CSV table of C-alpha atoms and ligand atoms in Angstrom, one decimal:
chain,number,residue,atom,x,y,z
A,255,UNK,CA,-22.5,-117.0,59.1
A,256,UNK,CA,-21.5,-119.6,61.6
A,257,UNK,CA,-24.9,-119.6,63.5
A,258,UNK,CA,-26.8,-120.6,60.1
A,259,UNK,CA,-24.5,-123.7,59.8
A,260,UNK,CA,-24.3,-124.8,63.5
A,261,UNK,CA,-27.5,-127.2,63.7
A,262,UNK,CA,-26.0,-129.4,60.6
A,263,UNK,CA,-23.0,-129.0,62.2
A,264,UNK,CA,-24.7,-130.4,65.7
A,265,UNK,CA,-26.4,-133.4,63.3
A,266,UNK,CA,-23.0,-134.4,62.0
A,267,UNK,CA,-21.5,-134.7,65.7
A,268,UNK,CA,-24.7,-136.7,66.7
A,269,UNK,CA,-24.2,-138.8,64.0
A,270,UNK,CA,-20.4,-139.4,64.6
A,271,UNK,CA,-21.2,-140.0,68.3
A,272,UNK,CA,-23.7,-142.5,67.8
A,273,UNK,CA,-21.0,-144.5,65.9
A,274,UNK,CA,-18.6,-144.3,68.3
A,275,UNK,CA,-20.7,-145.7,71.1
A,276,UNK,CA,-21.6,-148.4,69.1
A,277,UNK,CA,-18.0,-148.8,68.4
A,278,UNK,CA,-16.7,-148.4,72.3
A,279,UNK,CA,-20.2,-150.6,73.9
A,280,UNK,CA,-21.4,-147.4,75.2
A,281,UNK,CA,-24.8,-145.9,75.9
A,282,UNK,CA,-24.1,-142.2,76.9
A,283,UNK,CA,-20.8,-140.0,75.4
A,284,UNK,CA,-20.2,-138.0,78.8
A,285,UNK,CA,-17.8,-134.8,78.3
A,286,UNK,CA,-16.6,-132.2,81.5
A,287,UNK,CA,-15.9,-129.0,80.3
A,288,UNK,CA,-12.9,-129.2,82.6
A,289,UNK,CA,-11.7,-127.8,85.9
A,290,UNK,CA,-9.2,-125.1,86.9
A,291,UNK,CA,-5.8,-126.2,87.9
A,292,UNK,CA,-3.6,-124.5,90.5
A,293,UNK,CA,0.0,-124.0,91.1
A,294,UNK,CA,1.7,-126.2,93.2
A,295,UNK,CA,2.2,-124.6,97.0
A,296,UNK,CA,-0.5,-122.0,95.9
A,297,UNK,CA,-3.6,-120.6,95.7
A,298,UNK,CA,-2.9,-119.4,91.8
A,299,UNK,CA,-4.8,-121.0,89.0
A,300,UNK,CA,-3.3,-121.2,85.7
A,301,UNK,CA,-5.5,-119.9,82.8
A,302,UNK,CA,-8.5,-122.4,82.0
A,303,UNK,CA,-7.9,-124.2,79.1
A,304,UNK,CA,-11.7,-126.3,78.5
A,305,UNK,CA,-11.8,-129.8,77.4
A,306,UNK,CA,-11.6,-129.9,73.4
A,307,UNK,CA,-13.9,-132.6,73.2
A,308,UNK,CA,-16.4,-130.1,75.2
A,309,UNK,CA,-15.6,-127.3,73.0
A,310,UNK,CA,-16.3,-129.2,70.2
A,311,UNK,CA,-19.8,-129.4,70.5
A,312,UNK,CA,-20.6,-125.3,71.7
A,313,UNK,CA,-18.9,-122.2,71.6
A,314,UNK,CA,-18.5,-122.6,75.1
A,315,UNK,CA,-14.8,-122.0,76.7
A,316,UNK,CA,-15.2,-120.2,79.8
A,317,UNK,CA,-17.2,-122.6,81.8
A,318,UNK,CA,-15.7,-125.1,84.0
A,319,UNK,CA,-17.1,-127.6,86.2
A,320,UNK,CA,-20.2,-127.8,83.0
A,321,UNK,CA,-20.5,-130.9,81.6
A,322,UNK,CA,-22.3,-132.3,77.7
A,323,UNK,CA,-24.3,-135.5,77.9
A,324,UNK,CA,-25.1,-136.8,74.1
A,325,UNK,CA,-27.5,-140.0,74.3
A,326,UNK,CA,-28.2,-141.1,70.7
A,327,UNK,CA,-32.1,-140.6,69.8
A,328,UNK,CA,-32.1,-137.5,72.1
A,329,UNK,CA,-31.6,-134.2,72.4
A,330,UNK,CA,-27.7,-133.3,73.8
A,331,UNK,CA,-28.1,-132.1,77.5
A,332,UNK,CA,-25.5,-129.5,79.1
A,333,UNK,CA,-25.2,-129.4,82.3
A,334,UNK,CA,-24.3,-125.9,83.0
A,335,UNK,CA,-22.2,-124.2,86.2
A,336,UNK,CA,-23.1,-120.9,86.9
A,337,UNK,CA,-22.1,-120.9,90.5
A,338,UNK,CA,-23.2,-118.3,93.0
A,339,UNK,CA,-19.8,-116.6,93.3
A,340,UNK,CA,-18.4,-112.9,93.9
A,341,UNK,CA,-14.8,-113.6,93.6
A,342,UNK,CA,-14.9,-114.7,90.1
A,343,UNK,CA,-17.0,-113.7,87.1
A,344,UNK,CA,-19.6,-116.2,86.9
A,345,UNK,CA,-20.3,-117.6,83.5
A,346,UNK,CA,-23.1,-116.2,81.5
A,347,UNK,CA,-26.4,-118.0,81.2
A,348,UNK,CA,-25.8,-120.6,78.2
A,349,UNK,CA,-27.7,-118.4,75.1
A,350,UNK,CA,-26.8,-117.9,71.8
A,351,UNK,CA,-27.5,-119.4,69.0
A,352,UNK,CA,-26.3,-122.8,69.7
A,353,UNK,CA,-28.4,-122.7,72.9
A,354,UNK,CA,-32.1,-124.2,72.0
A,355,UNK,CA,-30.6,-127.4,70.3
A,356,UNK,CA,-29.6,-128.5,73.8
A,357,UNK,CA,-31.7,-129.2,77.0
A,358,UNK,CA,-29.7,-127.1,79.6
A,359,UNK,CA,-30.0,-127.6,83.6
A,360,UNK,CA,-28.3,-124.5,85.1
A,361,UNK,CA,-26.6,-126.0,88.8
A,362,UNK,CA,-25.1,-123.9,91.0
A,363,UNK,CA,-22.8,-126.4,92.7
A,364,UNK,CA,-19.9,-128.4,90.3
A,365,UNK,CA,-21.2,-131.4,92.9
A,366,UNK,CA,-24.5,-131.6,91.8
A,367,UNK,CA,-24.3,-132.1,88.3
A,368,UNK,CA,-23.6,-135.5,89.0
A,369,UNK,CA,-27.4,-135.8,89.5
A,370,UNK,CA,-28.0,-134.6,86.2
A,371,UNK,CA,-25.7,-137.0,84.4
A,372,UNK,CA,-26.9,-140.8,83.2
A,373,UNK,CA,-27.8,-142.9,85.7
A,374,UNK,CA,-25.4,-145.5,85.3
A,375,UNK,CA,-21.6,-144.3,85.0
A,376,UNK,CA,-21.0,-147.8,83.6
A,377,UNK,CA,-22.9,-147.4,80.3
A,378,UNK,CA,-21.2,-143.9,80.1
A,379,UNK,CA,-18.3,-142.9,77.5
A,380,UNK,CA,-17.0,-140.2,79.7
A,381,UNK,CA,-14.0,-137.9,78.0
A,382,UNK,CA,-12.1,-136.1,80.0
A,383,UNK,CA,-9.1,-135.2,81.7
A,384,UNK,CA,-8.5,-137.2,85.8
A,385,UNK,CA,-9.3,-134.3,87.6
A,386,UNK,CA,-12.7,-133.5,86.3
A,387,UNK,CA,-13.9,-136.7,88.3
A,388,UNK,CA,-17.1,-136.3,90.1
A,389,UNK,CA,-18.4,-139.2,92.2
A,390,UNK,CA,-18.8,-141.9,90.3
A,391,UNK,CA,-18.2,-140.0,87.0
A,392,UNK,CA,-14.3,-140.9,86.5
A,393,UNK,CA,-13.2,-140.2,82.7
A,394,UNK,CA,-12.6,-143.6,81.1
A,395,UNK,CA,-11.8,-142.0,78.0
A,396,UNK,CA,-12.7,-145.1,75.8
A,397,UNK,CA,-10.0,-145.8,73.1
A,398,UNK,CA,-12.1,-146.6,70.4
A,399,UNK,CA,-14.7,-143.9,71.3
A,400,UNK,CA,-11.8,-141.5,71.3
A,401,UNK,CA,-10.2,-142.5,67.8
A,402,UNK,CA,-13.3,-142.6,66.3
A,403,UNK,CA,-14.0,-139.3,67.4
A,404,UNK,CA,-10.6,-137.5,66.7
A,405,UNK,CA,-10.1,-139.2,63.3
A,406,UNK,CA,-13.0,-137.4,62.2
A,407,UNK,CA,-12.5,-134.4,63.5
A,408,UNK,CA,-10.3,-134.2,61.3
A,409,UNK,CA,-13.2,-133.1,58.6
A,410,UNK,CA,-14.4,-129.7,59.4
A,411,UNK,CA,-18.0,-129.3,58.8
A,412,UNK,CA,-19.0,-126.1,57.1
A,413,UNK,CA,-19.9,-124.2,60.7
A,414,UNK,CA,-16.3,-125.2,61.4
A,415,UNK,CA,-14.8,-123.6,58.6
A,416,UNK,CA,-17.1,-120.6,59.1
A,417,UNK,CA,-15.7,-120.3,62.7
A,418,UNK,CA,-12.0,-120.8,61.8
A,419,UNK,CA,-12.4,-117.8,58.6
A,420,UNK,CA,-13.6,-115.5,61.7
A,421,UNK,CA,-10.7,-116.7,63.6
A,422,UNK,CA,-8.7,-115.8,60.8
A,423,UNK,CA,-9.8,-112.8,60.3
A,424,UNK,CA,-9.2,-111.4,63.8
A,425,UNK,CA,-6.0,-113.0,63.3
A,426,UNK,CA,-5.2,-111.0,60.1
A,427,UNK,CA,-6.5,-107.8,61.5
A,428,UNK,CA,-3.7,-108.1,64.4
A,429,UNK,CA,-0.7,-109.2,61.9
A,430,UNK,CA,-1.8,-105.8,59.9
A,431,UNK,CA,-1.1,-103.9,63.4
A,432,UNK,CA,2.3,-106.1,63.7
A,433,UNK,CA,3.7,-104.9,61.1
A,434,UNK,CA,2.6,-101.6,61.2
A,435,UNK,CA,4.6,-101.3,64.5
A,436,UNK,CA,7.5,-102.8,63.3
A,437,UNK,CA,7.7,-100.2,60.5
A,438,UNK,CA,7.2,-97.7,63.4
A,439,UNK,CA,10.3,-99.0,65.3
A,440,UNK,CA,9.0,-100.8,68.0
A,441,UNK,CA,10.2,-103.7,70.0
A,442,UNK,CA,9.7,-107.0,70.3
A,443,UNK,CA,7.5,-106.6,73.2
A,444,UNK,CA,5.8,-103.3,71.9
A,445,UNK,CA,4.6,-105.5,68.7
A,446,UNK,CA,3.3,-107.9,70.9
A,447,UNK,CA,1.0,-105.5,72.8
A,448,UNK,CA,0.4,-104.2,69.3
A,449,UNK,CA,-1.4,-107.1,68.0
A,450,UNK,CA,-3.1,-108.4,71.3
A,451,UNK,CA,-4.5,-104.8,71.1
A,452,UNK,CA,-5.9,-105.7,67.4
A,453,UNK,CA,-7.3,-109.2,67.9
A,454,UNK,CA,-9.1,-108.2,71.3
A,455,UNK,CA,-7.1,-110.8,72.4
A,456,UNK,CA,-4.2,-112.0,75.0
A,457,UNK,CA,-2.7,-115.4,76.5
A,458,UNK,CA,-6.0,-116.3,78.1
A,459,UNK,CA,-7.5,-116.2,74.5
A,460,UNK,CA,-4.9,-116.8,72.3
A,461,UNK,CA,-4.4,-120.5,70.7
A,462,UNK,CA,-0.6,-120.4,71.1
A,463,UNK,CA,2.2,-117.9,72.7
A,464,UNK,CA,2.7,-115.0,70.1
A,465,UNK,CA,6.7,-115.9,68.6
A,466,UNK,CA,7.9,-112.0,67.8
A,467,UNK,CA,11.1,-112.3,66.6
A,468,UNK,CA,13.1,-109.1,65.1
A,469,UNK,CA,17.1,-110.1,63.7
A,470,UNK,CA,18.5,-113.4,64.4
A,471,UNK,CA,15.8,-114.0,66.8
A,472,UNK,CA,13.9,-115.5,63.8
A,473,UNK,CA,16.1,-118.2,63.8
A,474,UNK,CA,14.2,-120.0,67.0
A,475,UNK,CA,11.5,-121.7,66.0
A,476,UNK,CA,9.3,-121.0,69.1
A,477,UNK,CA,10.8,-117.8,70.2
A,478,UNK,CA,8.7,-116.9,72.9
A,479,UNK,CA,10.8,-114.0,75.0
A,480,UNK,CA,9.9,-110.4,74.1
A,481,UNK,CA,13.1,-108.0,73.9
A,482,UNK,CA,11.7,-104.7,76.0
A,483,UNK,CA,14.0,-102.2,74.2
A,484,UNK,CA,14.3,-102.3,69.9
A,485,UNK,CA,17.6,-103.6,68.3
A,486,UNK,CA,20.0,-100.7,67.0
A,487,UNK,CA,18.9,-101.9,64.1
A,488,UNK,CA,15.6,-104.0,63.1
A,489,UNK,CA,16.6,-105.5,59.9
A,490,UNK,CA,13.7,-108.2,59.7
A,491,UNK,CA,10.4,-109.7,61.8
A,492,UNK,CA,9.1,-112.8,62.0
A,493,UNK,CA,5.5,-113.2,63.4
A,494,UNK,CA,4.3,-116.3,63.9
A,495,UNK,CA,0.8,-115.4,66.0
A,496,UNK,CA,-3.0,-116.8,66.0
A,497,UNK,CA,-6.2,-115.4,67.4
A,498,UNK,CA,-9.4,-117.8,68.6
A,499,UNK,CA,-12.8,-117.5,67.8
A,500,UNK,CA,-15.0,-119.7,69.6
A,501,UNK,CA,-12.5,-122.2,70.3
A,502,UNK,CA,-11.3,-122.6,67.1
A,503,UNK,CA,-7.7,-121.0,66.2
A,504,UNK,CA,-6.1,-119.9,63.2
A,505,UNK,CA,-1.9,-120.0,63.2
A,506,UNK,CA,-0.2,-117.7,60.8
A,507,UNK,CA,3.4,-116.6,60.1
A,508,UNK,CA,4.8,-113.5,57.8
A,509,UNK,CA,8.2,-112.6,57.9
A,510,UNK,CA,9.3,-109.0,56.5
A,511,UNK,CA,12.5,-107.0,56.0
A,512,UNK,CA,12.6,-103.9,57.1
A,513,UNK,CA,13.9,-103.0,53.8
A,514,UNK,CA,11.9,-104.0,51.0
A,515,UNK,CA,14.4,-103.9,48.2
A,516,UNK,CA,17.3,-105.9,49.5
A,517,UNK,CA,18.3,-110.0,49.0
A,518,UNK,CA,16.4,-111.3,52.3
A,519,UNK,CA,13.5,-109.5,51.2
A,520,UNK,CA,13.9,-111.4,47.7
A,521,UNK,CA,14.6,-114.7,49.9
A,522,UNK,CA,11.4,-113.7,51.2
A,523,UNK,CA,9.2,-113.7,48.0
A,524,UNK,CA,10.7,-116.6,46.6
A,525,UNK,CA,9.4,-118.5,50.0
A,526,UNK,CA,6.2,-116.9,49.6
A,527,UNK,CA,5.9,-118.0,46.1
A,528,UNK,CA,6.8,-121.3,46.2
A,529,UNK,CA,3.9,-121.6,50.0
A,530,UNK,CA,0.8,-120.6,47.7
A,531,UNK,CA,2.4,-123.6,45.0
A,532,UNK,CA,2.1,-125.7,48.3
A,533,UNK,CA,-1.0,-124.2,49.0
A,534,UNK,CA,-2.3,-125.1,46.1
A,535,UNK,CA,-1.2,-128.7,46.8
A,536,UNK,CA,-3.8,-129.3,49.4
A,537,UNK,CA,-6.2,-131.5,47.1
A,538,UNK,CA,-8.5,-134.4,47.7
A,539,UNK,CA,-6.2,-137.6,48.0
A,540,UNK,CA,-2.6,-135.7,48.0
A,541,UNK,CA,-0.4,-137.3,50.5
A,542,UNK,CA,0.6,-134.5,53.5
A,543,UNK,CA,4.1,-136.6,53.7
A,544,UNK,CA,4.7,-135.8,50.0
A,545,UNK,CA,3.8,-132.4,50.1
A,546,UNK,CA,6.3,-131.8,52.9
A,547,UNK,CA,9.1,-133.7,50.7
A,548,UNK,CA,8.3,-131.8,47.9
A,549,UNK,CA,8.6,-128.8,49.9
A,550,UNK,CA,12.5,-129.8,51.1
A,551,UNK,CA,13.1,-130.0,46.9
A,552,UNK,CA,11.4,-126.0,46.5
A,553,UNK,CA,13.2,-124.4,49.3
A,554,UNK,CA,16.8,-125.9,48.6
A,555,UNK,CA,16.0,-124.4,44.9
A,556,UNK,CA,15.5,-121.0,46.8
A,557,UNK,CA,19.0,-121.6,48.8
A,558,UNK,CA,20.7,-122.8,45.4
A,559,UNK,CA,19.3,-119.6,43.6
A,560,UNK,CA,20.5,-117.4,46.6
A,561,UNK,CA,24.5,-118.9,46.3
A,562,UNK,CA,23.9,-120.8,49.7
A,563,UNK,CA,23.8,-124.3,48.6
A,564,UNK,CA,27.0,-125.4,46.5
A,565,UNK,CA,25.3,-128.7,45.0
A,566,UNK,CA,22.0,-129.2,43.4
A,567,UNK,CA,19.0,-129.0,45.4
A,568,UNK,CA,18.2,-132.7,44.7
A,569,UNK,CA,21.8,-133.3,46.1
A,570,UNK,CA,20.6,-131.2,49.4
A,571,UNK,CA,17.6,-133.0,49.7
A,572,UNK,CA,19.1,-136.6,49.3
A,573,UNK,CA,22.3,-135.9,51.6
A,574,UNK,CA,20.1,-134.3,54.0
A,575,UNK,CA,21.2,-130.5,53.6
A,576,UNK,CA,18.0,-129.2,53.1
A,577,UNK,CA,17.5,-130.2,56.5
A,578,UNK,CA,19.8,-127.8,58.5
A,579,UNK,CA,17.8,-125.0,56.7
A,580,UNK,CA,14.2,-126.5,56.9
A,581,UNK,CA,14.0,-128.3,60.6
A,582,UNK,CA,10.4,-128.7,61.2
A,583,UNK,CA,7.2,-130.0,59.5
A,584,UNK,CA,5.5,-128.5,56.4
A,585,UNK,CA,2.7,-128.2,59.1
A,586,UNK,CA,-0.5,-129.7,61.3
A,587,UNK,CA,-4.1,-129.6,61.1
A,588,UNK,CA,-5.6,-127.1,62.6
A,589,UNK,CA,-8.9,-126.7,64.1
A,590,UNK,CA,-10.3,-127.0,67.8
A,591,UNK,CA,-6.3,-127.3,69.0
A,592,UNK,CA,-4.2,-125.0,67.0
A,593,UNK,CA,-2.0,-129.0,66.5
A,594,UNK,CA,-4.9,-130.9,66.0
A,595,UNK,CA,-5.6,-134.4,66.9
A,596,UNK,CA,-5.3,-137.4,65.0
A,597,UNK,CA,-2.0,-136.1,62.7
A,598,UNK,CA,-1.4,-139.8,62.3
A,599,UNK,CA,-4.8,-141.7,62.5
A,600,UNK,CA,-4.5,-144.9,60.2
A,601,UNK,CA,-8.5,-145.0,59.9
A,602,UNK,CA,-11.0,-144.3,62.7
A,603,UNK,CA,-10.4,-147.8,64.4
A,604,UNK,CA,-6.7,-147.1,65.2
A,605,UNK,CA,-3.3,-147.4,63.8
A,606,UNK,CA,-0.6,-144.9,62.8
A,607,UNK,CA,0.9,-144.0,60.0
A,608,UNK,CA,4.6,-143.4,60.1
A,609,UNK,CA,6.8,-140.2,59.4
A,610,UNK,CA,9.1,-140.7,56.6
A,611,UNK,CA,12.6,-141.9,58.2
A,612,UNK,CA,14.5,-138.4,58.6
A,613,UNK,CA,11.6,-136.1,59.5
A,614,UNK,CA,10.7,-136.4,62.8
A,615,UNK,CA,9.0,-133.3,63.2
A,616,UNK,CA,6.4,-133.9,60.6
A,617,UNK,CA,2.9,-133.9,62.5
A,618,UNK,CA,0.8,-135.0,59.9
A,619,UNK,CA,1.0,-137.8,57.4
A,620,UNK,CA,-2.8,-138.9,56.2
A,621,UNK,CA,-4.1,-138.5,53.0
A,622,UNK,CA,-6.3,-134.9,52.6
A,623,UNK,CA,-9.6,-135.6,52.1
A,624,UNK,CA,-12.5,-132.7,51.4
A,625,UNK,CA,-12.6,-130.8,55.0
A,626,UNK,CA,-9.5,-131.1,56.3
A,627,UNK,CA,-7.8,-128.1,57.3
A,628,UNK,CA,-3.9,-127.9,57.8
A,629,UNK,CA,-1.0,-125.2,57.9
A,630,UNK,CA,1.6,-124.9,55.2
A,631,UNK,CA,4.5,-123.4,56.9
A,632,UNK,CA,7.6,-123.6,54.9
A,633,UNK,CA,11.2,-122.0,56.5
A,634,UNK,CA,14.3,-121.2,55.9
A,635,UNK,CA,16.1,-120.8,58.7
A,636,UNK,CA,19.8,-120.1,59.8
A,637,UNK,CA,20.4,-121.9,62.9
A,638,UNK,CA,24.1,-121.8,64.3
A,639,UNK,CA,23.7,-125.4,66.0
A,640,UNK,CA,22.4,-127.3,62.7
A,641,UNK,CA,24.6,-125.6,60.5
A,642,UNK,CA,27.7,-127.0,62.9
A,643,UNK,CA,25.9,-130.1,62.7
A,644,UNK,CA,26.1,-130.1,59.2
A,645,UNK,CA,29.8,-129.5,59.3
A,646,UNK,CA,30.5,-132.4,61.7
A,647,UNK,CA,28.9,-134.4,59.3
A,648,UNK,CA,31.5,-133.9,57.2
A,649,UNK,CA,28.8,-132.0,54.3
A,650,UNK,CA,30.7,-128.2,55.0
A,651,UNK,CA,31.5,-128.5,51.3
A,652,UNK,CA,28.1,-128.2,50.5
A,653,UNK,CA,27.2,-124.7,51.9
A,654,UNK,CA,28.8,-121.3,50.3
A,655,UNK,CA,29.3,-120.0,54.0
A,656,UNK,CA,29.8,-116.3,53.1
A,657,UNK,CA,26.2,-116.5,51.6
A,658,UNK,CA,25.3,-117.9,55.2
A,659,UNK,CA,27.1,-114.9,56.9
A,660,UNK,CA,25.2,-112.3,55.0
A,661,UNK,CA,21.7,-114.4,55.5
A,662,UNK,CA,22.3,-114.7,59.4
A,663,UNK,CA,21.5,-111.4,60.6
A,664,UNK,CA,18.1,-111.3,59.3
A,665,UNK,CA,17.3,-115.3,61.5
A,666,UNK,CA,14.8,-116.9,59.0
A,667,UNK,CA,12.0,-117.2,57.0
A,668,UNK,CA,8.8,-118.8,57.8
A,669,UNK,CA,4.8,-118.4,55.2
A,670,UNK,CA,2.6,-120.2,57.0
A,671,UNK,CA,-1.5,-120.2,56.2
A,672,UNK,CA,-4.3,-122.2,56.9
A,673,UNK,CA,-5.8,-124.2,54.4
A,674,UNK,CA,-9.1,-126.1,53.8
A,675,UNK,CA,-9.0,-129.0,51.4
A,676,UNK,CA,-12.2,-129.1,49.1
A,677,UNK,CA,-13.4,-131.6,46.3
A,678,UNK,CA,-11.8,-128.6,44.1
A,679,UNK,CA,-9.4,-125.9,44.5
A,680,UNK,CA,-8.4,-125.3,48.4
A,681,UNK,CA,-9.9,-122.5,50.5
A,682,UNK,CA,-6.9,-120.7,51.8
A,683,UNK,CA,-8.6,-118.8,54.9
A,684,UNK,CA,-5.4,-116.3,55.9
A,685,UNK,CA,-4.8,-115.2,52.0
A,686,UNK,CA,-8.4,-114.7,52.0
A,687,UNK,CA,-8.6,-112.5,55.1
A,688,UNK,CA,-5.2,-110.8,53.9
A,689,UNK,CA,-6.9,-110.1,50.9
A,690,UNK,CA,-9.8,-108.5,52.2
A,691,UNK,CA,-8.2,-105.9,54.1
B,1983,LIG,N1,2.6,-121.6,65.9
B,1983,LIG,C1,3.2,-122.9,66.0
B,1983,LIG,C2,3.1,-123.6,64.7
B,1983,LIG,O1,3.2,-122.9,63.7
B,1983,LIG,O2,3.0,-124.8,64.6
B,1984,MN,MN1,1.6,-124.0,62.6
B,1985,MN,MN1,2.5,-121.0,63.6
């Protein structure tokens, strides 16, 4: 149960943010929850999206103009907006059971929290975006305040975990309804109302766009339109779809054909096979760049053993090949932001650490450590303009193109769970939750 783990979880934070003042000179860590934003030339907002370095401390993410004042030694103090308002729905009295670890002054104006904040802006670490300025209270977002923060963020605490298995659990429940109406014929659309119906969920809640794909759609990675009417014929789905619980997201991918005997479908276990060997990969001290390199050498097996690659999937690996076929990263850590921060932290003072030279997309490259959580999202994809690319390079030779013709129509192939890191075997929280429905 999350609640049970939440005041450790609080006492780790405190802890954290203690250091980082010392680190940054600072008396106070100050955090807005946020403010709403509006559409230029109008009176629309877009949906509220609350400051992750807010959410981070409370299940809070549907109050804006709030803001979190941490002073080491005492308790943390929200200042909480509950304006008097009959336009909007006003945000709930802060309860729960996250509520009596903080002192909590209820305001009923965003101006006067500033009353409630330190005295002295100056001595105050205060995170946030520009716009959540109040008086004197302009985020100066403190770089060493901030990398110390994010870097170990990184490290889930156990309430963390607990509130990214419930996350993942919603988000299971919805790719169960997914497929279920893409057995029943739906479209690409009709899926998508499908699983916002099962997670309870829709793009105010949800920690990324839904990607529905059916056919060759599959073969964009963030394919975010939604085809009203079904193809003639839906020959395979790609889901790549989240839910949220409490601010924390989980980011899942299964891809299916609609026939369960034929080659993709084999494609398709093969890939899953070879993501739980990945899976299994996420150990104390593995390098995230190596298990995305060893990844390239697995799925250019899969394409060798399917009569797509013509030379040896070292060979596709070291000539780049494997590429065209696997364009992004093996994946991201997770948490709070469904790409969480700090993918290439050096250490908590600064610093990056460098993608290796030909994969730009990778967003990770630290060294797992016990807490981390990250994706592991492996493709295989059939992508007209890198596949033309590959020919202009001169590497045509390489590629049996009738084995790409009768791959094409089904788009791609993408596995992708969430994965804790542990001083033992990984938690893997999506084959968990598949596995318990
Ligand atoms: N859903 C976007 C990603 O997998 O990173
Ligand atoms: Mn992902
Ligand atoms: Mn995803």
């Amino acid at each position: 149960m999350p609640a049970a783990l939440y005041p450790a979880h609080l006492d780790t934070l405190l802890a954290r943010t203690a250091e980082a003042l010392a680190r940054g000179g600072f008396d106070h860590l100050v955090v807005p929850s946020g403010t709403l934003h509006y559409q230029a030339f109008d009176d629309r907002d877009y949906p509220y999206a609350v400051n992750p370095q807010f959410k981070a401390w409370l299940p809070v993410t549907k109050a804006p103009g709030s803001w979190l004042v941490a002073t080491p030694g005492q308790r943390p103090k929200l200042v909480f907006l509950q304006p008097h308002d009959y336009w909007h729905v006003v945000p709930e009295a802060p309860g729960g059971y996250w509520a009596g670890h903080f002192d909590i002054v209820v305001v009923r104006d965003a101006a006067d929290a500033a009353r409630h904040l330190p005295a002295d802006p100056s001595r105050c670490a205060i995170l946030g975006e520009a716009q959540s300025a109040l008086g004197d209270y302009v985020p100066n977002n403190p770089p060493a305040v901030i990398a110390y923060l994010e870097y170990h963020r990184a490290f889930k605490t156990p309430y963390e975990v607990a509130m990214m298995r419930e996350a993942s659990r919603i988000g299971v429940r919805a790719h169960r309804a997914a497929e279920r109406a893409f057995r029943a014929g739906a479209s690409e659309f009709g899926i998508h109302l499908a699983y916002c119906q099962a997670a309870g969920q829709d793009a105010n809640d949800l920690p990324y766009g839904n990607i529905v794909c059916l056919n060759e759609h599959a073969a964009v990675l963030h394919y975010t339109d939604r085809d009203r009417v079904p193809p003639k014929a839906a020959r395979s789905f790609l889901i790549d779809a989240g839910a949220s619980f409490g601010g924390y997201a989980c980011d899942i991918t299964r891809t299916y054909s609609a026939d369960r005997g034929d080659e993709f479908q084999a494609m398709i276990d093969a890939v899953d096979a070879a993501q739980l060997k990945m899976c299994d990969a996420v150990r104390d001290g593995a390098d995230y760049r190596q298990i995305h390199l060893d990844a390239h050498l697995a799925l250019a097996v899969i394409l060798r053993d399917a009569g797509i690659l013509r030379i040896t999937a070292d060979d596709a690996v070291a000539r780049g090949v494997s590429s065209a076929f696997f364009p992004h990263g093996i994946g991201h850590g997770i948490g709070l932001q469904v790409h969480d921060v700090a993918g290439f932290a050096a250490s908590d003072a600064g610093g990056t650490i460098a993608k290796p030279e030909g994969h730009p997309y990778l967003r990770l490259t630290r060294t797992l450590a016990p807490g981390m959580a990250v994706t592991i999202e492996p493709g295989i994809y059939f992508i007209d303009m890198l596949l033309d690319e590959l020919k202009a390079k001169g590497l045509g030779d390489t590629v049996d193109w009738d084995r790409v013709a009768a791959f094409k129509p089904y788009g791609g192939i993408r596995i992708e769970d969430d994965v804790v890191c542990t001083d033992g075997a990984p938690i893997n929280l999506t084959r968990e939750a598949f596995s318990a429905t």
